[in-house]
mmCIF file of N, CA and C in Angstrom:
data_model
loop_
_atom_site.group_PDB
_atom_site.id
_atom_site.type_symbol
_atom_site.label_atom_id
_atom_site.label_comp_id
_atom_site.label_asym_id
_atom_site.label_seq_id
_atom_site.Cartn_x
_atom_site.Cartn_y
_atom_site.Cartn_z
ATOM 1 N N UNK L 1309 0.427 -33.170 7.719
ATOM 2 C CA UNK L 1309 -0.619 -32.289 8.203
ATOM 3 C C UNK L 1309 -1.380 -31.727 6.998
ATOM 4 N N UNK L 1310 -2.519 -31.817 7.200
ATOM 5 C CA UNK L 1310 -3.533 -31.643 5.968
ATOM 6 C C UNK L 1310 -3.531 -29.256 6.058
ATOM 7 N N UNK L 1311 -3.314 -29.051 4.818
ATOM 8 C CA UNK L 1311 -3.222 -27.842 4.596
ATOM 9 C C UNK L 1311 -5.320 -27.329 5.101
ATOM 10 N N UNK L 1312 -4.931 -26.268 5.767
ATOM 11 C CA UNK L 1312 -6.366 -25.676 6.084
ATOM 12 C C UNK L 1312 -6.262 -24.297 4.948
ATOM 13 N N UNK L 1313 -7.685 -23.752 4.908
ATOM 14 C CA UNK L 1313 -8.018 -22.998 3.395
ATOM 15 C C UNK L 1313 -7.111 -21.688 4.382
ATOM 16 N N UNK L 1314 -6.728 -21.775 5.680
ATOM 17 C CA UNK L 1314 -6.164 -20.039 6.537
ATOM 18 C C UNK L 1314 -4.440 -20.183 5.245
ATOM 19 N N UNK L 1315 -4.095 -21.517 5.185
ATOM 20 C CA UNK L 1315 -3.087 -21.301 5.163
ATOM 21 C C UNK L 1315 -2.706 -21.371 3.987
ATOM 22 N N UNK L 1316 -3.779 -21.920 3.066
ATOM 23 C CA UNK L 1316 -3.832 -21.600 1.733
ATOM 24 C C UNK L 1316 -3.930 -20.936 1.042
ATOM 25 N N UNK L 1317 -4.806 -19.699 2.081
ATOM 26 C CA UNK L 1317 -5.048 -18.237 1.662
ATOM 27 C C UNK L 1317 -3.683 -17.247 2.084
ATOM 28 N N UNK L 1318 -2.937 -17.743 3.170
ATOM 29 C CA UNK L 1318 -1.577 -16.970 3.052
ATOM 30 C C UNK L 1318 -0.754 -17.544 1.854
ATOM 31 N N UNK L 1319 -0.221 -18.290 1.810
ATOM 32 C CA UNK L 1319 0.272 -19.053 0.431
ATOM 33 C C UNK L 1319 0.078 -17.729 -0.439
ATOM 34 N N UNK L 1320 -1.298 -17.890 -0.923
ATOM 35 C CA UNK L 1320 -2.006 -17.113 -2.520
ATOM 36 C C UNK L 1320 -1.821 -15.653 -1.902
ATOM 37 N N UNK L 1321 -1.845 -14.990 -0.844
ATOM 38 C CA UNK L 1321 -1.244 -13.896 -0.754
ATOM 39 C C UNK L 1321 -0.498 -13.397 -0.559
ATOM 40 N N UNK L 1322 0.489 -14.310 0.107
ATOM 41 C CA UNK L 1322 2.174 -14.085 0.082
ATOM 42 C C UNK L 1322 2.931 -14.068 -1.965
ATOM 43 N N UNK L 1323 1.803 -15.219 -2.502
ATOM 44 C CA UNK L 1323 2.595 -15.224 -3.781
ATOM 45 C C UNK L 1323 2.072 -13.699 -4.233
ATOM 46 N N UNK L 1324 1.146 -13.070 -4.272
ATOM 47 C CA UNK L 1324 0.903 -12.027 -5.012
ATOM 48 C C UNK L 1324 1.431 -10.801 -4.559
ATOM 49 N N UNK L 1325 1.554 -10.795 -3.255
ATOM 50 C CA UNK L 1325 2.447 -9.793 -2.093
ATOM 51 C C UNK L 1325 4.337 -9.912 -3.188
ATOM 52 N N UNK L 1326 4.782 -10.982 -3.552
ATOM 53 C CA UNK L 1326 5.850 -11.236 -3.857
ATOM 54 C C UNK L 1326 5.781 -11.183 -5.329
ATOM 55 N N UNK L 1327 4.579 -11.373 -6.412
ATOM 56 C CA UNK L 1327 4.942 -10.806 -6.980
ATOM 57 C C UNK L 1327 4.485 -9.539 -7.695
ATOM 58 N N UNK L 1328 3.810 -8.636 -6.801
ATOM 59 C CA UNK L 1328 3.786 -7.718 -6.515
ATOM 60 C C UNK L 1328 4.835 -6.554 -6.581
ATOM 61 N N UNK L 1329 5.837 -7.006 -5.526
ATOM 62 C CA UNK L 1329 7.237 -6.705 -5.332
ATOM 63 C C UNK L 1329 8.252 -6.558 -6.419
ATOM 64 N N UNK L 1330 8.153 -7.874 -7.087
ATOM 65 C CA UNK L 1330 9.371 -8.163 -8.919
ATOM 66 C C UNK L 1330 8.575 -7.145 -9.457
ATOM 67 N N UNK L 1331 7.461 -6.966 -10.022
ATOM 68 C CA UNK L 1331 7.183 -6.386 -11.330
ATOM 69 C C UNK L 1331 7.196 -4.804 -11.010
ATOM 70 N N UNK L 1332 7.260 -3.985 -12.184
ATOM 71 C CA UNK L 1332 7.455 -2.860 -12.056
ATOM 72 C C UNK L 1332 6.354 -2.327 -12.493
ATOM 73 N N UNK L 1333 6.037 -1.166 -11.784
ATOM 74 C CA UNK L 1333 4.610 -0.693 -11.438
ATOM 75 C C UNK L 1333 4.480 0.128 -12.946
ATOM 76 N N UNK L 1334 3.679 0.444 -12.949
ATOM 77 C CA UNK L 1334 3.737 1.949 -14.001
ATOM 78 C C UNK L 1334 3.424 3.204 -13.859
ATOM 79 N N UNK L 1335 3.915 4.181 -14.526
ATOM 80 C CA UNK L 1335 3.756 5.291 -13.880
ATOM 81 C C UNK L 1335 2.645 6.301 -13.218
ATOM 82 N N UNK L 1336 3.116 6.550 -12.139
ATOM 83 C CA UNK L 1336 2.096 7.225 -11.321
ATOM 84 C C UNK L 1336 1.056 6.194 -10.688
ATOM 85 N N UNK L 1337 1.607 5.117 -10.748
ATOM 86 C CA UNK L 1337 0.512 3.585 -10.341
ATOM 87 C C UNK L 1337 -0.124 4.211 -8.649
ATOM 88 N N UNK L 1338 0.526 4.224 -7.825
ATOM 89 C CA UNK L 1338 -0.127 4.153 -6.139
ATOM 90 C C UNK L 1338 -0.686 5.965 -6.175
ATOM 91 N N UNK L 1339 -0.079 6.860 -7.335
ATOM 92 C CA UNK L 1339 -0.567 8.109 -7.424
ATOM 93 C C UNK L 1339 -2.329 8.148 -7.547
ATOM 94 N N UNK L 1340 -2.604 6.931 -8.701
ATOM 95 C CA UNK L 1340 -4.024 6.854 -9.367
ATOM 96 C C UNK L 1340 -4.015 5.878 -8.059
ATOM 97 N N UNK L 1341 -4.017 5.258 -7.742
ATOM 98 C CA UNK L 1341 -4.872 4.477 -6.956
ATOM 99 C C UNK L 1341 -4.954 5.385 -5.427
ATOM 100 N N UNK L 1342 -3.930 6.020 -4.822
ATOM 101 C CA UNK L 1342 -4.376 7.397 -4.050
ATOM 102 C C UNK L 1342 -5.368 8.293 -4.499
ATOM 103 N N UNK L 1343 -5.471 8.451 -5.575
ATOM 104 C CA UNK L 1343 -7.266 9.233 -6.168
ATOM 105 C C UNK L 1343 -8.771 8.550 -6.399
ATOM 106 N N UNK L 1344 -7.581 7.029 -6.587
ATOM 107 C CA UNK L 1344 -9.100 6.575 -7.019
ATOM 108 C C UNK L 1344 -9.458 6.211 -4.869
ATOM 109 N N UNK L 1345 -9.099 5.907 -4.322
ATOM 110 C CA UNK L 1345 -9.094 5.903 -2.422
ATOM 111 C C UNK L 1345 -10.192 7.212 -2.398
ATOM 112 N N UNK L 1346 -9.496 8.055 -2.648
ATOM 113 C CA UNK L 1346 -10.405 9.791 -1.565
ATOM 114 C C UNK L 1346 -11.475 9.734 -2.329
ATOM 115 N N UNK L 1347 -11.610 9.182 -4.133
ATOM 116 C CA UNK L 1347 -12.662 9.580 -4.494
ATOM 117 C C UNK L 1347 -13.840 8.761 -3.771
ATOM 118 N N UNK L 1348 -13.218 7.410 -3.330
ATOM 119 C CA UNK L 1348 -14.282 6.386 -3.217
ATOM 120 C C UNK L 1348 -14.856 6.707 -1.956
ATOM 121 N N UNK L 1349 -13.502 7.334 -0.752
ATOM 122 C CA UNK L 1349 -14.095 7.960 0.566
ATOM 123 C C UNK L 1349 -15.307 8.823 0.494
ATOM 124 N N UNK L 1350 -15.114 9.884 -0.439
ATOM 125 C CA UNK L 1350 -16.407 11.028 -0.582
ATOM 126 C C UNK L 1350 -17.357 10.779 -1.126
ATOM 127 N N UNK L 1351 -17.181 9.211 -1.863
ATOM 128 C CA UNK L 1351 -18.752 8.770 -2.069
ATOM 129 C C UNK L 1351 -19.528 7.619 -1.448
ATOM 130 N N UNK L 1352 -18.662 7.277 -0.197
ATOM 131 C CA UNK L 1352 -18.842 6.897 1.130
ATOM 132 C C UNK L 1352 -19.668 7.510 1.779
ATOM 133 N N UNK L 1353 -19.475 8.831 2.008
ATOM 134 C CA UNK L 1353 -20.037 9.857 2.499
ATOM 135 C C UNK L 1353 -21.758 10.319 1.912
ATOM 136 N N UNK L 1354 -21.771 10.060 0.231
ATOM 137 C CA UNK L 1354 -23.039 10.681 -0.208
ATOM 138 C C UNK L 1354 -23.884 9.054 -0.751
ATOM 139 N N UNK L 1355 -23.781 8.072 0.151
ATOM 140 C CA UNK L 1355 -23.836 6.913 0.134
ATOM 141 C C UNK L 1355 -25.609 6.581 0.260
ATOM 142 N N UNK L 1356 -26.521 6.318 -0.548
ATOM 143 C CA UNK L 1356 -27.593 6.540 -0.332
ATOM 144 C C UNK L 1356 -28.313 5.237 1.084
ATOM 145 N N UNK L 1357 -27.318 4.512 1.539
ATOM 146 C CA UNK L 1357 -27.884 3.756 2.563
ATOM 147 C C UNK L 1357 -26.181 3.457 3.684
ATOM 148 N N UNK L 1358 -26.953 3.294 5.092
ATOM 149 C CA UNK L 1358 -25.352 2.661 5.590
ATOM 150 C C UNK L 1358 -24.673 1.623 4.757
ATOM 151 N N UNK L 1359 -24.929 0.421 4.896
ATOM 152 C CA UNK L 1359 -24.482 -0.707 4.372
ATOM 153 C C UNK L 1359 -23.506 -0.126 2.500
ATOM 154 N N UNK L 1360 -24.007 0.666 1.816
ATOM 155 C CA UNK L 1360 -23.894 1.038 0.764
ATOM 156 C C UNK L 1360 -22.083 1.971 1.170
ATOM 157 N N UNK L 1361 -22.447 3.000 2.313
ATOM 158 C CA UNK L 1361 -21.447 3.675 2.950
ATOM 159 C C UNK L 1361 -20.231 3.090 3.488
ATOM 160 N N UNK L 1362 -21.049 1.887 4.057
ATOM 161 C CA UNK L 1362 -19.589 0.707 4.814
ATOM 162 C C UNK L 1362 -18.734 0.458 3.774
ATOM 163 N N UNK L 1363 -19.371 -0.025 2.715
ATOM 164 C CA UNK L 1363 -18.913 -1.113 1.956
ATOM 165 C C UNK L 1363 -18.002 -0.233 0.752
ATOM 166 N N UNK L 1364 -18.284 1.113 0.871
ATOM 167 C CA UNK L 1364 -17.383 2.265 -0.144
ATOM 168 C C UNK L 1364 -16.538 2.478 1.305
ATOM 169 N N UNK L 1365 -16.402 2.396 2.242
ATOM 170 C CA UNK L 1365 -15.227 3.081 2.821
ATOM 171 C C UNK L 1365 -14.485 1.607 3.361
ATOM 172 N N UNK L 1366 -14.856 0.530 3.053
ATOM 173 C CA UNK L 1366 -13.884 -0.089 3.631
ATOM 174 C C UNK L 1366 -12.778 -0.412 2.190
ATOM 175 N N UNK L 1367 -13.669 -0.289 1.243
ATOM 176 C CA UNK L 1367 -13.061 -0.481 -0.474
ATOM 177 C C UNK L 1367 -12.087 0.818 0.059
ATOM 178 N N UNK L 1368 -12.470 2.151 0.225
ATOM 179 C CA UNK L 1368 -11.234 3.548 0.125
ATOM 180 C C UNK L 1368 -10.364 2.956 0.891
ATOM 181 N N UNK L 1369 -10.337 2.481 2.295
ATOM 182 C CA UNK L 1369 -9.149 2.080 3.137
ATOM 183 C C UNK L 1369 -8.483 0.773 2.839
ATOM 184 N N UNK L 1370 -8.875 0.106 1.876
ATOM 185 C CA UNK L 1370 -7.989 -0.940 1.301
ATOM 186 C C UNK L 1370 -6.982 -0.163 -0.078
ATOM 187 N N UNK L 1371 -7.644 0.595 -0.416
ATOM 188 C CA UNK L 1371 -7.174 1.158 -1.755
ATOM 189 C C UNK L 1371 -6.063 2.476 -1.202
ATOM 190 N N UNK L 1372 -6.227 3.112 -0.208
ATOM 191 C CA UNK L 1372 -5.983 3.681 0.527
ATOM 192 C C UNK L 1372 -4.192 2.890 1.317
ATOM 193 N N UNK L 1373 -4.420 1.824 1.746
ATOM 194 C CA UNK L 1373 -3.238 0.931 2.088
ATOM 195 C C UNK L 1373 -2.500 0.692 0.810
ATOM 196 N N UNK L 1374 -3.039 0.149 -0.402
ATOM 197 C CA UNK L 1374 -2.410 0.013 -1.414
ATOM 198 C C UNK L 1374 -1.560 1.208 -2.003
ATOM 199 N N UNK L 1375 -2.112 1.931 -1.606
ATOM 200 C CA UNK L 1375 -1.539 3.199 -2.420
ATOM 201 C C UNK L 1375 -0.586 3.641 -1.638
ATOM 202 N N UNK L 1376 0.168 3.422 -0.139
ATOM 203 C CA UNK L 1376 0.733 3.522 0.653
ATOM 204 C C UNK L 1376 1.748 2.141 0.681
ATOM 205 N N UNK L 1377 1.506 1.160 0.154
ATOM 206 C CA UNK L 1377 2.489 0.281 0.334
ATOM 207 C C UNK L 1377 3.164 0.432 -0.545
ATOM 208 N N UNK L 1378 4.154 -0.731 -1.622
ATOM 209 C CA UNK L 1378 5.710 -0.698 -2.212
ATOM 210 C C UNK L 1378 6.396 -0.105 -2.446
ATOM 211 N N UNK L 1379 7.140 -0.016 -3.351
ATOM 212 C CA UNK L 1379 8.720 0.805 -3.367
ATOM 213 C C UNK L 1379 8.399 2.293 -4.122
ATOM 214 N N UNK L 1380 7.123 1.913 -4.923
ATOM 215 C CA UNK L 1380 6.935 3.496 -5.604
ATOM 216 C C UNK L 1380 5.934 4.100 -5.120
ATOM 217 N N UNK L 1381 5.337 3.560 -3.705
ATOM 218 C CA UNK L 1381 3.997 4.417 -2.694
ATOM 219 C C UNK L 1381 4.956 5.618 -1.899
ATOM 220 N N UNK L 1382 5.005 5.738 -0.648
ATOM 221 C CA UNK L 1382 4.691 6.888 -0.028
ATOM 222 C C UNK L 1382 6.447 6.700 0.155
ATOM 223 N N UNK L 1383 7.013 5.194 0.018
ATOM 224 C CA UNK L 1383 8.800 5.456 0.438
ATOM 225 C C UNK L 1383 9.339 6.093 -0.699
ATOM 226 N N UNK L 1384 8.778 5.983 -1.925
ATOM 227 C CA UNK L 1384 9.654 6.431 -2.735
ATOM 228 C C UNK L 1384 9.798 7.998 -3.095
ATOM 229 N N UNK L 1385 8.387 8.577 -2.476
ATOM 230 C CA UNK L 1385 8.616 10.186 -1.907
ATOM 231 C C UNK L 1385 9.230 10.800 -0.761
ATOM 232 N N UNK L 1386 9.653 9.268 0.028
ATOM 233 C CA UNK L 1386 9.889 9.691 1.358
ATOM 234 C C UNK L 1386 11.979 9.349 1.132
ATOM 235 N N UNK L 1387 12.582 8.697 0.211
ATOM 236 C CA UNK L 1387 13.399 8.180 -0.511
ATOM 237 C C UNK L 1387 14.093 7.573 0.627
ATOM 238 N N UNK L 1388 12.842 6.807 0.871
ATOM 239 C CA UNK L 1388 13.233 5.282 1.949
ATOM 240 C C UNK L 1388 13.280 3.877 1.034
ATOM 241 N N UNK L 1389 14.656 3.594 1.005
ATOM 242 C CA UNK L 1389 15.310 2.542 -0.064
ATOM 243 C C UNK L 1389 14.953 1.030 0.759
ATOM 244 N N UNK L 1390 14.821 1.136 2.098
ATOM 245 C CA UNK L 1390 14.711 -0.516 2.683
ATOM 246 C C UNK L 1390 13.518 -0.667 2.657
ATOM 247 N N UNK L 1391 13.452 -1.934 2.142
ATOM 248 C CA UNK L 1391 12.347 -3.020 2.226
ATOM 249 C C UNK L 1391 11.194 -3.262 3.583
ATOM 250 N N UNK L 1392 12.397 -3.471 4.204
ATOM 251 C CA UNK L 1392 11.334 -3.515 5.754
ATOM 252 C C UNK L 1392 10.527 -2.718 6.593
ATOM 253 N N UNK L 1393 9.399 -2.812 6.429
ATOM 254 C CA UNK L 1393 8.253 -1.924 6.793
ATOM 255 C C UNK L 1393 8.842 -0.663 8.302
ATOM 256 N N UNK L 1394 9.572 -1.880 9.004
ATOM 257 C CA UNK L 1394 9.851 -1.355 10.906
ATOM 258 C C UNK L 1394 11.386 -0.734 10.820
ATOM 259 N N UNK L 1395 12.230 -0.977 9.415
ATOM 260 C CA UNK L 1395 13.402 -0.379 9.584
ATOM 261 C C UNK L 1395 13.481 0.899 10.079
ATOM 262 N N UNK L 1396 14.667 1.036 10.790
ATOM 263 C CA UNK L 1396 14.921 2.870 11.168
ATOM 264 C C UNK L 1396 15.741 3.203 10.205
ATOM 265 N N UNK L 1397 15.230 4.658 10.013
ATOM 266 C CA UNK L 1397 16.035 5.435 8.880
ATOM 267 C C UNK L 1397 17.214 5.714 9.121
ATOM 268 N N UNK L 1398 18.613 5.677 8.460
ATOM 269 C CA UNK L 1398 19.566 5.798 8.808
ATOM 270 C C UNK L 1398 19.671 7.637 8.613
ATOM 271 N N UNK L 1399 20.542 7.932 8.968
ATOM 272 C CA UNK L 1399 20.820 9.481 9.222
ATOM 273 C C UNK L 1399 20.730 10.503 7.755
ATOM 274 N N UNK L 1400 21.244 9.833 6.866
ATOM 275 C CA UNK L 1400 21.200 10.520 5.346
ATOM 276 C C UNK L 1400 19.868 10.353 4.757
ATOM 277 N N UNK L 1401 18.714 9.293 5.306
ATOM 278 C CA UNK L 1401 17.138 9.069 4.978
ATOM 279 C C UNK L 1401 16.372 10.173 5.625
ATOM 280 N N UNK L 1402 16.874 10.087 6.952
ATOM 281 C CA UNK L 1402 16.203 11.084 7.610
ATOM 282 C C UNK L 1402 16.338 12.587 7.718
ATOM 283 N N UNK L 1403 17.037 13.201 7.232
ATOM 284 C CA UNK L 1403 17.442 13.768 6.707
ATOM 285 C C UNK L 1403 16.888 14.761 5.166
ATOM 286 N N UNK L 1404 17.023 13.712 4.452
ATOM 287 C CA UNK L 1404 16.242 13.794 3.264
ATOM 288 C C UNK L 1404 14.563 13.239 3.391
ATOM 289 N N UNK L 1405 14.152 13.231 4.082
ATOM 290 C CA UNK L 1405 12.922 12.839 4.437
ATOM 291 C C UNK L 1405 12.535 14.270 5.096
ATOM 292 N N UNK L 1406 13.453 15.046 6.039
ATOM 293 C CA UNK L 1406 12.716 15.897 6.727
ATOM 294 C C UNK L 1406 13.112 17.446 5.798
ATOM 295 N N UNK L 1407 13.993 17.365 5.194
ATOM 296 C CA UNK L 1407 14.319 18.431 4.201
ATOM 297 C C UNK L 1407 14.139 18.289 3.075
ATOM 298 N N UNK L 1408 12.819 17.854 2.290
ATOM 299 C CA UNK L 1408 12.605 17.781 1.175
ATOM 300 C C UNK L 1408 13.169 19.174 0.239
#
């Protein structure tokens, strides 16, 4: 079966999704990219045309996801150790999640 470019493009984003994952971020990495998100939202907002506005807020809500995904985004304040996005927190996560 001849590869189509859908599945070529998961391929190239599964590899970067993965290695994404191995390398170790640096510090305060999804912190700056959570600032650089709101800044880009509020200049979404003072956007001198729509199209100009779209195209800064769909950039904040990608940057915005990024800064919310891997091990040192929002789990590692939340000191959610599993991998899997849908896991349930076991009782000592939740816990420490709701009693910071």
């Amino acid at each position: 079966m001849k590869p189509t470019p859908s599945s070529a493009l998961q391929r190239m984003v599964r590899g970067a999704i993965e290695y994404d994952d191995t390398r170790e971020g640096f510090a305060l990495e999804h912190h700056v990219v959570l600032a650089a998100s709101s800044a880009l939202a509020v200049a979404a907002f003072m956007a001198p045309s729509r199209s100009a506005a779209a195209i800064r807020g769909i950039g904040a809500g990608l940057l915005l996801m990024r800064a919310l995904s891997g091990t040192q985004g929002v789990r590692s304040w939340l000191n959610v150790t599993d991998r899997r996005p849908g896991a349930p927190l076991s009782p000592e996560e939740a816990r420490a999640t709701w009693y910071l």
